[in-house]
Amino acid sequence: MNAEQILFILFGAVSLIGAVSVISFRHPIYSALSLVVTFFAQAGLFILLGAHFVAAVQVIVYAGAIMVLFLFVIMLLNLGTLSAKGAIGPKVKGFAVILGILLAIEGIYIALNSANDTTVAAAESATGTTTTYDIGKLLFSEYLLPFEVTSLILLAALIGVIVLVKRESQEEN
Amino acid sequence: MLLSTVIFLPLLGVIAIALLRGLGESAIKGIALAIGLITFVISLGLYTGFNADTATFQLGGTPIEWVSGLGISYHIGIDGISLWLVLLTTFLTPVCILAAWNSVEKGLSGFMMSLLALETGMLGVFCSLDLFLFFVFWESMLIPMYFLIGIWGGERRIYATVKFVLYTMAGSALMLVGILALYFQNDNSFDLTTLSGPFEHSDLLFLAFFVAFAIKVPLFPFHTWLPDAHVEAPTVGSVILAGVLLKMGTYGIIRFCLPLFPDAAEKFTPLIVPLAVIGIIYGALVAMVQPDLKKLVAYSSVSHLGFVVLGLFSKNPAGLQGSVLQMINHGLSTGALFLLVGMIYERRHSRMIVDFGGLSKRMPIFATVFMIVTLSSIGLPGLNGFVGEYMILFGSFVQGAFSKVYVVFATAGVILAAVYMLWMFQRVMFGTLDKTNENLPDLNAREIVVMLPLLLFIVWIGVYPKPFLNKMEKSVGLVVTKVQATPAMGQLENGVPVGTKLALRETEHEKSEKEAQTK
Amino acid sequence: MENLPLFFILSSIVKIVIIVHLLLIGVMLMIWAERRVSGWMQDRLGPNRVGPQGLLQPIADGLKFMFKEDIIPDHVDKPLYVLAPAMLLVPALITAAVVPFGSSIELFGETINLQIADINIGILYILAITSLGVYGVVLGAWASNNKYSLLGGLRSSAQMISYELTLGLGIIGILMLTSSLSLRTIATEQGAYPWQWNFLIHFPAFLAFTTAMFAETNRLPFDLAEAEQELVAGYHTEYSSMKFAMFFMAEYMNMIVGSAVTVTLFLGGWHFFGLENVGGPVWSGLISFAIFFVKTAIFLFGFIWVRWTLPRFRYDQLMNFGWKFLLPIALTSIVVTGTLWIMTGSRLVVGIGNAVSAFIVVSIVAGMLVMTTPKPAIQESDSRFSPTALDAVE
Amino acid sequence: MLLEYYLILSALLFTIGVIGVLVRRNAIIIFMCIELMLNAANLAFVAISRNLGETTGQVFVFFVMAVAAAEVAIGLAIIVSVFKHRQTINVDEINSLKG
Amino acid sequence: MPIEEINWQLLMPELVIALTLLIVLVFDLFDSISKKVLGWMTIVGAAIALWVSIQMHLDGTVGIQFNQMFKVDNFSLFFNMIFLISTILVVLLSMSYLDRGDKKQGPYYLLILLATLGMMLMAAGNELIIVFLGLELMSLSLYVLAGYFRENPASSEAGMKYLLLGAFASAFFLYGIALIYGGAGTTSIPAIAEKITAESSSPLLLAGMFLLIVGFGFKVAIVPFHQWAPDVYEGAPTTIAAFISAGPKAAGFAAFLRIFMEALPNLQGEWSGVLILLAMLTMTVGNVIAIAQTNIKRMLAYSSIAHAGYVLIGLAAANNDGISSAMLYLLVYCVMNIGAFGAVILAKTEDGESLMISDYAGLGTRKPLLAMFMSVMLLSLAGFPPTAGFVGKFYIFKAAVGAGHIWLVIIGALNTAISAFYYLRVVVTMYMREPEEELEFSPYASTLVIGLIIAAVGVLLIGILPSLMLTPAQNSVF
């Protein structure tokens, strides 16, 4: 067992535990924090996969921005006491869990069976890291269009959020 | 061109009324009547221009490509069968407009527009030679009819109209599938004239079409919408419904089911004929116990249309011709009956038989007209009903492709018809005059004008049906050749009275059959 | 990863130990300095009893914190309450890992960079880790279960997210010219002389970055999260003893690391008129480290200076400032830098262009703000201070 | 490290996310579970991308993150505006829309 | 890699919309400009883009841009037409609708334009990334639009439901893309098709494909992924309900068609059965539940679900006719559905909207014009000739029969009959029932009437002269 495997198991386990915690903690704040843990572990996995840039962005965007936003809203709405109410019945829960387990088994099955696949079996030939430089270059040449579209998406989000939460001047008066 | 004019002139009327709505009620009525009459007059040109020596479709002009991408064209034309139905339609429409002169209380323009639009739809159905076009007209005619019943109908009009539309839609849904299936077997074309069998899955296709038509006819188990629709429809709606709409079912059978899928028709005859006979008897029995005049007439339609279907499935010239003739007859006499019921309803605001009695004293003209129409409906010799029913029964009995037992039962239906009709007549016209009915006025001039043409044709067909039969002979013959296994059976000689010769041929045929069997 | 040279591991461990200790010592010095400088600015003495010039005062404070009773209030959310200070301190510490504190020294025949790890995404690493700092504040605030704390937390999270943007954007101009994310490369690329340093070329970005840095470290004039007058110390109201000390340390550590990063990015790192190259391989390294240290210290002095110069922002002013001034400046700087760099390839032109464009942007924004802001109807109050004057005092 | 393990991990994470969406009633937690699902997809992308020795997957992840950020911003704004009306974000209690 | 030369001509429709977006964005800043002007700008921009698209379609301008990612062909241009027509109609309906409250109008038009742009990208995407991003651009704008009336609790709730389920769907979609990327080693649509022919289908590909179906299923509201639709339609502003039911649905199907027909045709054996099943379910469930609705917006929502089922028939047919019939149907459906919603908007009382079907009683005599519009749209939705709805359905059924799916068509045709029931019920109410209480109706807004006239004329024109749109649709198969 080499270092990479150890680290994979470590990060993988952490991310799984985090993920399970997300859905099992009662309190949204704890869920959110568990999600942060998962994201961190995933950033670790990305580094293992040689995707340093993605790992950094993962932390900056997910942990640094998205989850803070979540925390912010949870705190703003002070959801602590409210969330306990109206939990769903055990039947639905059981169903969901069974469904989930089935999905998971299927996923594992698919993943294991894909080993025969030539594209997948090409495995481990490629290692090494992708530099930010490479990604930057790709973004502005091959992936120019998606990049521009992403900017539009952000514009849409910007406009949308302003529409949804900005206090109107009439209301103030 | 002529035919297109006939079809679309009423639609022009619809637009004209829509635009000139502001001119007032009399103007609307005037426009509607004028359009109806002009259409009728022009359609008479179809009669004179029709060449009875050939069974091909005529007068339609060259087909115009409509939707090139789907092989759909605007292809119309008439043959000896549709000619009469077209004429019946153009004839009944002005009659209806006149009959509705004073009875429409609200939305007169809408009423007239619906009526004229309906005419276009019906004419289109009878003239279409393209399956798509046919289906378009078939479906679009539903909408005006829907409004006619739904807006100007009686108490339970909404129930009735929705039932009517849903039944028809359900049927036409299947027909649509059938049409599409035919399309692919017809070299990606919807042209009816190029359709020639045998088709794959012809049994299923036959059923798809037949169910749609059977609902429209209506054949026995599919008939339940009819009494509701008739009872709730305004008088004019009933007239059109009984006079023309029901014929679209039988027309469809003779135009599609029989010639396109002869094998399947053969196969299902043992199933359909009993249904037709059940319809005859059942309709008659139910009519007998109806307390409501309109319902009685409605059930009598079920019975009469049973005859028509019986005749169609006899698959011989006499039966088929009788059927076609009976379609016209039924249109005339049942239409007239509905008109009369409507007239009396306008006066008395009741259709219950018990509310009447002794009317003949107060309303002699009405009674006379009623008598003639009733007798026509029963099938009294000398009036139109007799010719049709006789030919049907004769054809089915002598040459029918099914057991004669059915014909015996069907004949019982004729007797039953006499029973319920005459009984009804007696209860309404004779006996003591109720006090409330003492002041009922007799028919006025307009109403007489409405009824006279109907009576004229009732008598004409009864006395001298030859011009009618002549025109349809070739076309019916063509259907018969297509539907009959043995080609020798189909031929008809020009102008020969139908009766005896046919009988002889039939017996010859039977002989040969028996010989074949003994061998 | 398996066959790392032993020397590398050893030297790394040594570097880590040294830097961590340096930071901790730096924190203590900073606390002392802050108090002394504050005193000096306010024309008073500041701590001067413990040790020479009061130099040992931080240690005394530290001891006091350590031996104080560790109170955990009943109403708090315990796990998070305990976690929060650590969440603030740890990011502050590990950010230092990628900062180059000097050029390099040669020892035992090996070259040792004066930097714990020179990773190729150095700046992103810093941004990533800095962005985590907010969790400490937010969680501490929330876990305290106290509305003032919560308000502080909310303010802080909004503020940090807003200014992080400027922080990130401010760097991009530099990245465009150096085409590397490695801090060491960026530091080396800047020449020996001040006019070759980035702060001149990217002057607007430098200002924006520095300002954002102030906001990120929750220093005045951006200390709304803990504004004593409004929030009773904000997010750390409920904290005491060592936990409070950790918050305190984290803040100073952030300042130190932030200054170090700014020095690296904008102020030429360890370069100073070629002085860093004087002496042998060992000495030059140490000299470069000293230069770096001095630069950082000067910058840190700036923090204290600003603290006693500028009044605290009101919350909406803070947001307006971040979004309507800093962000446009940073964005313009990116556009101008990119365009001029591609067109001319001359740092001089880029520098001039940046300065001019920033001036224009500021003028436009200020003009628009003046035009669009509705004049508040000033109410006659009983107070002898006018409301506007009150704002200024605050 | 074989690709399969990464894919299995990603499938597990995705599944947990799905379960979370189905089981939890708190809109914000549901939303977080959706983020978890997106992340699982990201992991798969990066793993596959490494395996193929190309960068497409990583670039894709970059876009996904941008999209996720936008989605979260809008989503939270909407959740807040619902909360203003209803004082709850429990999806079972938010049911004024029913025919 | 050198940055390729960009052929701007190919991007004209998108560029025009983007430019309009910027113009509206800038003009929105000026308070002095009447907000109606912004609406007209949007319409003009969309109309120019529409015109350009039509011209390009007529000229047969095709090409691939941006490193094979953006494919302009007749298919995408035809869908552009659908989207732009929807946009124009919706904006026409919106102008007076937004006037009712003091709603901010600028962002509304901006979001509509952004959504339109997203849809256009979905139709033109030749790469799964583009499709995903287009989808998200569209969805995000729509989430906001659904919750646009934030002072209205129903609108906010609609926004939230749409958001949660939409994001959930996006996650499935994305995971599907990831798995397909794993299975095929590429995300470019033509390359995937090549890969799949070269190799046997891997479980990764299959799983990815099913996840894509789930994702699309949510987006276009296919049973059993349809639960959001009624709630969202009911709660969202009516104009937005119209918009959501039209353009985005078409866009979803555009990408659906593109991906399944172009990238995964070799998996047809796997997906066509699923689609047939889904089509049957969707039509039946949609229509049957629609019968029970008393709120017209909910009714239209279920009807829209059912219509998605009809389009699925075209997809399941999976031949050229199937594709073009689905396209034609989507066009027709967009026009008539927006028209129906427009009539709902037009039928408003002084104190708000009248949304219960029973409130429509007596409209036939009191508001004949409105009742006529409504009837035309509903009859078209029900598939009566001579309206466009009939032509669309006919063509779809024809395609399916051609592909041998007789049973599917029979179920579809019977569903048409079922659907006639609830569509006609509204007509019944309008013309045949007497109003129980006298509602005060507000006067017609001119823009709304213009929009409805366009829709009605379109519906009848396509109904009478189907070749008008049918030939372009047939020419637009990839």
Short mmCIF file of C-alpha atoms in Angstrom, two decimals, chain A residues 21-152:
data_model
loop_
_atom_site.label_atom_id
_atom_site.label_comp_id
_atom_site.label_asym_id
_atom_site.label_seq_id
_atom_site.Cartn_x
_atom_site.Cartn_y
_atom_site.Cartn_z
CA SER A 21 -23.31 13.48 8.37
CA VAL A 22 -24.83 16.04 6.03
CA ILE A 23 -27.99 14.05 5.76
CA SER A 24 -28.08 12.76 9.30
CA PHE A 25 -27.43 15.82 11.40
CA ARG A 26 -30.58 17.42 12.65
CA HIS A 27 -29.23 20.86 12.66
CA PRO A 28 -28.55 22.64 9.39
CA ILE A 29 -25.40 24.24 10.72
CA TYR A 30 -23.87 20.88 11.44
CA SER A 31 -24.97 19.61 8.08
CA ALA A 32 -23.34 22.54 6.44
CA LEU A 33 -20.12 21.99 8.34
CA SER A 34 -20.11 18.34 7.44
CA LEU A 35 -20.49 19.36 3.86
CA VAL A 36 -17.48 21.59 4.22
CA VAL A 37 -15.55 18.62 5.51
CA THR A 38 -16.62 16.59 2.52
CA PHE A 39 -15.58 19.34 0.18
CA PHE A 40 -12.24 19.50 1.82
CA ALA A 41 -11.71 15.83 1.53
CA GLN A 42 -12.67 16.09 -2.09
CA ALA A 43 -10.15 18.81 -2.61
CA GLY A 44 -7.64 16.35 -1.23
CA LEU A 45 -8.79 13.76 -3.70
CA PHE A 46 -8.41 16.26 -6.49
CA ILE A 47 -4.84 16.85 -5.45
CA LEU A 48 -4.27 13.12 -5.47
CA LEU A 49 -5.58 13.12 -8.99
CA GLY A 50 -3.13 15.80 -9.95
CA ALA A 51 -5.75 18.47 -10.35
CA HIS A 52 -4.23 21.11 -8.16
CA PHE A 53 -6.00 23.97 -9.72
CA VAL A 54 -9.37 22.32 -9.35
CA ALA A 55 -8.56 21.51 -5.77
CA ALA A 56 -7.78 25.10 -4.99
CA VAL A 57 -10.86 26.31 -6.75
CA GLN A 58 -12.88 23.72 -4.93
CA VAL A 59 -11.81 25.17 -1.63
CA ILE A 60 -12.16 28.77 -2.73
CA VAL A 61 -15.53 28.39 -4.38
CA TYR A 62 -17.21 25.68 -2.40
CA ALA A 63 -15.76 26.02 1.04
CA GLY A 64 -14.94 29.67 0.86
CA ALA A 65 -17.97 31.07 -0.86
CA ILE A 66 -20.82 28.68 -1.31
CA MET A 67 -20.82 27.16 2.12
CA VAL A 68 -20.33 30.47 3.81
CA LEU A 69 -23.38 31.64 1.99
CA PHE A 70 -25.24 28.63 3.31
CA LEU A 71 -24.11 29.32 6.82
CA PHE A 72 -25.01 32.93 6.39
CA VAL A 73 -28.54 32.09 5.38
CA ILE A 74 -28.98 29.47 8.05
CA MET A 75 -27.91 31.96 10.62
CA LEU A 76 -29.99 34.71 9.14
CA LEU A 77 -33.11 32.59 9.22
CA ASN A 78 -32.14 31.14 12.58
CA LEU A 79 -33.36 27.75 11.59
CA GLY A 80 -32.17 25.88 14.62
CA THR A 81 -35.48 25.22 16.25
CA LEU A 82 -37.59 25.07 13.15
CA SER A 83 -35.92 22.25 11.38
CA ALA A 84 -36.87 19.59 13.88
CA LYS A 85 -40.54 19.88 13.05
CA GLY A 86 -42.29 17.91 10.37
CA ALA A 87 -39.82 15.15 9.80
CA ILE A 88 -41.08 12.64 7.32
CA GLY A 89 -42.50 9.32 8.27
CA PRO A 90 -40.37 6.22 8.68
CA LYS A 91 -41.95 4.63 5.64
CA VAL A 92 -40.75 7.28 3.27
CA LYS A 93 -37.44 7.30 4.98
CA GLY A 94 -37.10 3.56 4.67
CA PHE A 95 -38.07 3.69 1.07
CA ALA A 96 -35.56 6.39 0.36
CA VAL A 97 -32.81 4.50 2.12
CA ILE A 98 -33.57 1.29 0.28
CA LEU A 99 -33.68 3.17 -2.97
CA GLY A 100 -30.39 4.75 -2.11
CA ILE A 101 -28.76 1.48 -1.28
CA LEU A 102 -29.95 0.03 -4.53
CA LEU A 103 -28.60 3.01 -6.39
CA ALA A 104 -25.29 2.67 -4.63
CA ILE A 105 -25.02 -1.01 -5.42
CA GLU A 106 -25.82 -0.27 -9.00
CA GLY A 107 -23.24 2.45 -9.07
CA ILE A 108 -20.59 0.15 -7.70
CA TYR A 109 -21.58 -2.54 -10.11
CA ILE A 110 -21.31 -0.17 -13.01
CA ALA A 111 -18.00 1.14 -11.86
CA LEU A 112 -16.56 -2.33 -11.44
CA ASN A 113 -17.86 -3.53 -14.74
CA SER A 114 -16.53 -0.59 -16.58
CA ALA A 115 -13.08 -2.02 -16.02
CA ASN A 116 -13.47 -3.98 -19.22
CA ASP A 117 -14.05 -0.79 -21.04
CA THR A 118 -11.11 0.15 -23.15
CA THR A 119 -11.27 3.82 -22.37
CA VAL A 120 -11.36 3.12 -18.72
CA ALA A 121 -8.88 0.33 -18.85
CA ALA A 122 -6.37 2.69 -20.32
CA ALA A 123 -6.04 3.56 -16.66
CA GLU A 124 -3.00 4.66 -14.83
CA SER A 125 -1.18 5.48 -17.96
CA ALA A 126 -1.66 9.11 -17.27
CA THR A 127 -0.51 10.66 -14.11
CA GLY A 128 1.06 13.96 -13.37
CA THR A 129 -0.51 17.24 -12.68
CA THR A 130 -2.32 19.76 -14.72
CA THR A 131 -1.02 23.21 -14.25
CA THR A 132 -3.11 26.28 -14.00
CA TYR A 133 -1.39 27.42 -17.12
CA ASP A 134 -2.80 24.49 -19.09
CA ILE A 135 -6.28 25.04 -17.84
CA GLY A 136 -6.10 28.74 -18.46
CA LYS A 137 -4.99 28.14 -21.98
CA LEU A 138 -7.76 25.67 -22.59
CA LEU A 139 -10.33 28.03 -21.16
CA PHE A 140 -9.47 30.73 -23.59
CA SER A 141 -9.00 28.65 -26.67
CA GLU A 142 -10.89 25.39 -26.85
CA TYR A 143 -13.39 26.22 -24.18
CA LEU A 144 -13.96 29.81 -25.04
CA LEU A 145 -17.67 29.41 -25.62
CA PRO A 146 -18.45 27.60 -22.37
CA PHE A 147 -16.38 30.16 -20.59
CA GLU A 148 -18.42 32.98 -22.04
CA VAL A 149 -21.62 31.16 -21.27
CA THR A 150 -20.51 30.77 -17.71
CA SER A 151 -20.16 34.49 -17.50
CA LEU A 152 -23.73 34.80 -18.70
#
